[in-house]
Coordinates of C-alpha atoms in Angstrom, one line a residue:
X1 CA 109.0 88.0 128.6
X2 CA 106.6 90.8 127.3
X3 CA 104.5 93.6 128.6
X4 CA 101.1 93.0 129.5
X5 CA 100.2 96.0 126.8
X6 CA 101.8 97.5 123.8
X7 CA 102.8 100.7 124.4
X8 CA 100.4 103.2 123.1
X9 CA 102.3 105.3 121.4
X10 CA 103.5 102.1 119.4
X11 CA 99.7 101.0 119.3
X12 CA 98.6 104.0 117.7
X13 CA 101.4 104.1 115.1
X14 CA 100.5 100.7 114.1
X15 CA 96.9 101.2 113.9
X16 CA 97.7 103.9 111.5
X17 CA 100.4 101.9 109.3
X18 CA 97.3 99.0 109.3
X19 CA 95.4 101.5 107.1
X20 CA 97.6 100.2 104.1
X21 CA 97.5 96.2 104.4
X22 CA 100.4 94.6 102.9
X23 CA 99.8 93.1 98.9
X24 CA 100.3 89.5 98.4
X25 CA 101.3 89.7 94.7
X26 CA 103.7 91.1 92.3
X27 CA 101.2 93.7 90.9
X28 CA 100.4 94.5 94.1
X29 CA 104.2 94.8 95.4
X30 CA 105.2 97.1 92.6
X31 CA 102.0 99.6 93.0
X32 CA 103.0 99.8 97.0
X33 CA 106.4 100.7 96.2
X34 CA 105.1 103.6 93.5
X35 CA 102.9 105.0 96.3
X36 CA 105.7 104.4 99.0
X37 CA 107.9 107.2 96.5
X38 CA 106.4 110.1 96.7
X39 CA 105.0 109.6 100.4
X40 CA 108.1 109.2 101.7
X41 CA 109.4 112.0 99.9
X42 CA 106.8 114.3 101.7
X43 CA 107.3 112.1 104.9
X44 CA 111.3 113.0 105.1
X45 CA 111.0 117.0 104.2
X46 CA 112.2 118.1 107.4
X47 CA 115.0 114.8 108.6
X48 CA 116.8 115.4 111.6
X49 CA 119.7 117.0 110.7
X50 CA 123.3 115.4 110.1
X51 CA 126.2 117.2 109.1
X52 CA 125.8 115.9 105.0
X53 CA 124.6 113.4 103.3
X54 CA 126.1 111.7 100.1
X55 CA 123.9 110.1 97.6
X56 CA 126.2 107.9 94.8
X57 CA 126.6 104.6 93.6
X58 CA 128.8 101.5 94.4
X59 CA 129.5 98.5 92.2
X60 CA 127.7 95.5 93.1
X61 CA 127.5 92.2 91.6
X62 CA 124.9 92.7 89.3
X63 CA 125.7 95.9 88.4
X64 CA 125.3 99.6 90.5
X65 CA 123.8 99.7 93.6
X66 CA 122.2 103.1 95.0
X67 CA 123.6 104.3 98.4
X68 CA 123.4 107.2 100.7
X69 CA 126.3 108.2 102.9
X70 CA 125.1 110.3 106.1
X71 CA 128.1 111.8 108.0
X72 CA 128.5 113.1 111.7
X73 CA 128.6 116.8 112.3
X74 CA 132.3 116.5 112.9
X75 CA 136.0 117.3 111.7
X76 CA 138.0 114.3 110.4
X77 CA 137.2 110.5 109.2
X78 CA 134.9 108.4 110.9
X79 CA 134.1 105.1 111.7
X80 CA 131.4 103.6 108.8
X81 CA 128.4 101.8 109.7
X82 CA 126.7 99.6 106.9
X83 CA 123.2 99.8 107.1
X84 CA 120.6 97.4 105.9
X85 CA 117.1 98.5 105.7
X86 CA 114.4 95.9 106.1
X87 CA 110.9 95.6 104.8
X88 CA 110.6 91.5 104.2
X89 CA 113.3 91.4 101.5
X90 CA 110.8 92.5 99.3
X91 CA 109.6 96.3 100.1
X92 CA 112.2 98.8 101.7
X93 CA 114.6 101.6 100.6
X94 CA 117.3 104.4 101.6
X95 CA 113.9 106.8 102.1
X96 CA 111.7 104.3 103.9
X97 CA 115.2 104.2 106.6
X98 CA 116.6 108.1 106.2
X99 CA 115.3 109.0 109.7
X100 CA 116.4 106.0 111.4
X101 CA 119.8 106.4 109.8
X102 CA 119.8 110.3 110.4
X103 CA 119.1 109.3 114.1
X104 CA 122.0 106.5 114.4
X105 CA 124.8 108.7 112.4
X106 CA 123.5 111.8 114.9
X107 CA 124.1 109.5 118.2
X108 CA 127.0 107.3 117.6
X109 CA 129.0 109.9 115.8
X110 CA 129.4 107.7 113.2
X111 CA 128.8 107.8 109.3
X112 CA 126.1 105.6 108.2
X113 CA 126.6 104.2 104.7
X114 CA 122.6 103.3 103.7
X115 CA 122.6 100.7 100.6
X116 CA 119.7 99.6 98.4
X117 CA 120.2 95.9 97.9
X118 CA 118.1 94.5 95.1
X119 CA 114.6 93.2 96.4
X120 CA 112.4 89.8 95.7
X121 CA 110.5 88.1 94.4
X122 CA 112.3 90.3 91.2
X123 CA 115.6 89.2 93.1
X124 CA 115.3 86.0 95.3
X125 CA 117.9 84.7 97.2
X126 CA 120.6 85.2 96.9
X127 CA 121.1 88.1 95.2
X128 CA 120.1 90.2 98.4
X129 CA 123.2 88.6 100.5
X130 CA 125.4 89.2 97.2
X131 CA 124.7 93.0 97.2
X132 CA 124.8 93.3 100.9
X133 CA 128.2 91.7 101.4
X134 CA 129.8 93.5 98.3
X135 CA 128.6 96.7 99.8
X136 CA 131.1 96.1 103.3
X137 CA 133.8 94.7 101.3
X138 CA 133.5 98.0 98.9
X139 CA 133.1 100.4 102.2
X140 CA 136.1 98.5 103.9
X141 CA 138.2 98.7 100.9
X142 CA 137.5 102.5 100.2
X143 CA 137.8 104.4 103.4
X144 CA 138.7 107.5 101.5
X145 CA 135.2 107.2 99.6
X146 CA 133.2 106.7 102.7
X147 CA 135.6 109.7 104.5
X148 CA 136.2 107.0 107.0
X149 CA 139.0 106.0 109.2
X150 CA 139.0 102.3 107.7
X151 CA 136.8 100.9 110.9
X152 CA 134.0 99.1 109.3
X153 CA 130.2 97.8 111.4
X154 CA 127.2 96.9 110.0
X155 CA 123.6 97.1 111.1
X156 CA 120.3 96.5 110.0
X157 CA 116.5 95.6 111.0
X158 CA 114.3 93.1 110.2
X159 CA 115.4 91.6 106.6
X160 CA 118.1 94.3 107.1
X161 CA 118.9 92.9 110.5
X162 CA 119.3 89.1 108.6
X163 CA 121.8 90.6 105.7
X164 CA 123.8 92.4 108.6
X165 CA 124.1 88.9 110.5
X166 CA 124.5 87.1 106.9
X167 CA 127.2 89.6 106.3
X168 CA 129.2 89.3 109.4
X169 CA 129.1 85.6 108.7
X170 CA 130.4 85.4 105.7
X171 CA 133.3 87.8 106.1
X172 CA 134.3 85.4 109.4
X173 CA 134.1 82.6 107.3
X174 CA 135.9 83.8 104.0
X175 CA 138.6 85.7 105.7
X176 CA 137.0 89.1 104.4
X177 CA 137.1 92.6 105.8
X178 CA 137.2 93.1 109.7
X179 CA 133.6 94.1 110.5
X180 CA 134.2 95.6 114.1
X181 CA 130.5 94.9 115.4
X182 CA 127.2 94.1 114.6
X183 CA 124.1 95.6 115.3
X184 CA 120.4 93.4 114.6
X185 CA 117.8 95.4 114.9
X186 CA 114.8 92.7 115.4
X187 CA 116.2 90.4 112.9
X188 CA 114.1 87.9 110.7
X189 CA 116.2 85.1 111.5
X190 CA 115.7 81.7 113.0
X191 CA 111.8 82.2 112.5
X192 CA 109.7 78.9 113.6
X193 CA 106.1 78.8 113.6
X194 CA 105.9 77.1 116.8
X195 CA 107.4 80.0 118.6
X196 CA 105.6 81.2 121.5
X197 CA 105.9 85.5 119.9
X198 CA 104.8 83.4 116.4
X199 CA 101.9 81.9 117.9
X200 CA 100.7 85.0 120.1
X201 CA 102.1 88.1 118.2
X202 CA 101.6 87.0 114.7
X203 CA 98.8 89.5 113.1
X204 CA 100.9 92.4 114.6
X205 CA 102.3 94.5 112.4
X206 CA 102.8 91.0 110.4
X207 CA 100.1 88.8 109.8
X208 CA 100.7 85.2 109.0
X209 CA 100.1 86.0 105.3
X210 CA 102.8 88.9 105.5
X211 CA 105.1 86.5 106.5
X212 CA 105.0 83.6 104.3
X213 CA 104.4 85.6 101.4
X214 CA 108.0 87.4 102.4
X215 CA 109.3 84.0 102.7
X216 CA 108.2 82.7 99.3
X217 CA 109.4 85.8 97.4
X218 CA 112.7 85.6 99.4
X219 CA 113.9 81.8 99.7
X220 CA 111.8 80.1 97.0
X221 CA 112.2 77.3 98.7
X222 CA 112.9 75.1 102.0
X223 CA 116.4 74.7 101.0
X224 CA 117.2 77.9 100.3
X225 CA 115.8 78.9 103.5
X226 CA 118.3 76.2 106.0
X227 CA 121.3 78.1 103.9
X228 CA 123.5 79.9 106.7
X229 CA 123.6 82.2 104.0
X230 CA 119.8 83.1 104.1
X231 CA 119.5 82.5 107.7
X232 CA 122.8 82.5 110.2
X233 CA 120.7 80.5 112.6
X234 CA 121.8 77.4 110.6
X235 CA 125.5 77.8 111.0
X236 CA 126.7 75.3 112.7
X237 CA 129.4 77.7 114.3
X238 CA 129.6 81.3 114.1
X239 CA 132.5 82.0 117.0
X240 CA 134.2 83.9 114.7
X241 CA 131.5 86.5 114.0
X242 CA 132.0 90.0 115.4
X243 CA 130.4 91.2 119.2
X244 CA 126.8 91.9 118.3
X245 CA 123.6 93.7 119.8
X246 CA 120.5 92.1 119.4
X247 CA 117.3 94.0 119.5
X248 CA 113.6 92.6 119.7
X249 CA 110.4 93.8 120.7
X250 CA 108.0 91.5 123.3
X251 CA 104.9 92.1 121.0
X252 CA 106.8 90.9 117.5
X253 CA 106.1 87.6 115.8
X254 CA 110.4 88.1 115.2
X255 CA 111.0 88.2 118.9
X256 CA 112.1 84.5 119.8
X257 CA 113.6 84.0 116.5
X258 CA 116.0 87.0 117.7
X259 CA 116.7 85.7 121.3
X260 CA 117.5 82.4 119.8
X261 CA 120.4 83.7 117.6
X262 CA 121.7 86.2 120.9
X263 CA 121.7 83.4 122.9
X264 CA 123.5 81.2 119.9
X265 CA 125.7 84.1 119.7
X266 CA 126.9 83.8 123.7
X267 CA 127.0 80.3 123.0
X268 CA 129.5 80.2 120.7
X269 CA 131.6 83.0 122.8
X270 CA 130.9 86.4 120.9
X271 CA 130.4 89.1 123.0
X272 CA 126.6 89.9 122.7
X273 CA 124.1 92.5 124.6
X274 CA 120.6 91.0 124.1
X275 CA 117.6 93.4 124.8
X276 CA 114.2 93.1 124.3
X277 CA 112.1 96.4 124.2
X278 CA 109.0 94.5 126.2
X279 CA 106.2 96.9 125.0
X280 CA 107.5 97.1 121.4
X281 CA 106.1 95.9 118.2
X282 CA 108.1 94.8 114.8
X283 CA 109.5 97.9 113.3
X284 CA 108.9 100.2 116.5
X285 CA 112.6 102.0 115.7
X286 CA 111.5 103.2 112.6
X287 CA 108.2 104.5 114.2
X288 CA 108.9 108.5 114.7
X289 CA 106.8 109.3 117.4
X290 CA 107.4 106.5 119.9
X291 CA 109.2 107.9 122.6
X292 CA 111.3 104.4 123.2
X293 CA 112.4 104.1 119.4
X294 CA 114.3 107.2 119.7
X295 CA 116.1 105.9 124.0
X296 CA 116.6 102.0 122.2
X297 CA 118.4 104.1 118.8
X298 CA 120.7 105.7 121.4
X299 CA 121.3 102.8 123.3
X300 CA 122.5 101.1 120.4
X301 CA 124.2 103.7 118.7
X302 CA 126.2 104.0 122.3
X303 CA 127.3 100.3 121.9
X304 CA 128.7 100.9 118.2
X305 CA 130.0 104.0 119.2
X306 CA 132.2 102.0 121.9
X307 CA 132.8 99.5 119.7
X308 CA 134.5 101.3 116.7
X309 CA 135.9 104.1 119.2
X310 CA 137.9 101.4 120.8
X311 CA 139.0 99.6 117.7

């Protein structure tokens, strides 16, 4: 199921990211995202280059939610790809994601429509699904605004990954806008912590601590948490859902939880392509100088690419 190493490139990156552990509190949670400002402002001086990007606003539930528009160097409308940035529901933004979104729009062709959704434990559940599934209803109903052609996917990793899935879900199930395909990028969904990649990858990239401190910010609660809503897992049937590709990487405490939606997924008849990067840790397509984030951002940026170009 996994590599008998991590790949080194991914090793190295992750021994670097483990310089700056994770904070288990609120205090700790908003100094992390001060410091995360300004270094990712000095981190994405020189982003692979797109032919524009957009910075605006949308309306959300709760009021105006910042988004980034990057469009393909090319003449006419394209197809719009929401995107969902991850980070445990918590931590994330557009700036933490700009060069894996710069990377998708340059190799699907595509415009990528990057949305800051409102965070925990400031915003718990369900605020983040709110904001996520206003942003493809806005994007579906304003093509000119997007400079789109009206064909709609979403996409997303980790908790970004989760509110892409959530997303397709509930516009299935409420008769919403047609989201062409899917794209879950290691998704944090259908998590159980007797899960073979829980018991042996946990303290990779995200320790057990990470992980329930994520969850208790997030769902509050055990309820909360068997919503379909907050996890699609729990959907009893999600054959109406668009074709999907699910990502996961062999070294990732998020890996089985993954497999186990793909394979609920083909279950349930959607059309799904399952891959799991063997040598791969959580977050490794964020991870700029790993040689296999940049060939598994193509390979799914070729399946949305197919997707919306034969809608």
């Amino acid at each position: 199921m996994h590599a008998d190493q991590i790949d080194r490139q991914a090793r190295e990156a992750v021994e670097r990211q483990n310089r700056l552990p994770l904070p288990h509190s609120r205090h700790g949670v908003k100094l992390l995202r001060l410091i995360t400002r300004p270094a990712m402002w000095i981190q994405n001086r020189n982003p692979p280059s797109v032919g524009a990007t957009v910075d605006r606003t949308i309306p959300g539930p709760a009021g105006e939610l910042d988004a980034r528009l990057y469009l393909p160097d090319a003449d006419g409308p394209s197809p719009t790809i929401v995107f969902f940035h991850g980070g445990g529901f918590v931590l994330g933004s557009i700036e933490t994601h700009d060069w894996l979104c710069r990377h998708l729009t340059r190799e699907s062709g595509c415009a990528v429509l990057s949305i800051d959704y409102r965070l925990a434990p400031e915003h718990p559940f369900p605020a983040a699904v709110e904001d996520a599934y206003a942003a493809v209803e806005w994007a579906s109903a304003n093509p000119d605004a997007v400079y789109g052609t009206g064909d709609v996917a979403v996409a997303g990793d980790s908790a970004g990954g989760n509110l892409a899935a959530v997303a397709a879900l509930v516009a299935a199930e409420r008769d919403g806008p047609e989201i062409t395909y899917q794209a879950l990028l290691y998704p944090a969904v259908g998590i159980e912590r007797d899960q073979q990649s829980v018991r042996e990858h946990t303290g990779i990239v995200l320790s057990e601590a990470d992980m329930e401190w994520f969850d208790r910010c997030y769902y509050r609660s055990e309820i909360h948490k068997r919503n379909p809503y907050a996890d699609p897992t729990n959907a009893a049937d999600v054959s109406a859902v668009a074709p999907a590709t699910v990502v996961t990487a062999g070294f990732d405490p998020l890996r089985d939880g993954g497999k186990t939606y793909a394979e609920q997924l083909v279950r349930n008849g959607v059309p799904t392509r399952y891959e799991n990067y063997d040598s791969m840790v959580h977050g490794f397509m964020t991870l700029r100088n790993v040689d296999r984030a940049r060939d598994a951002i193509a390979d799914v940026a070729d399946d949305l690419a197919d997707a919306l170009d034969g809608d």
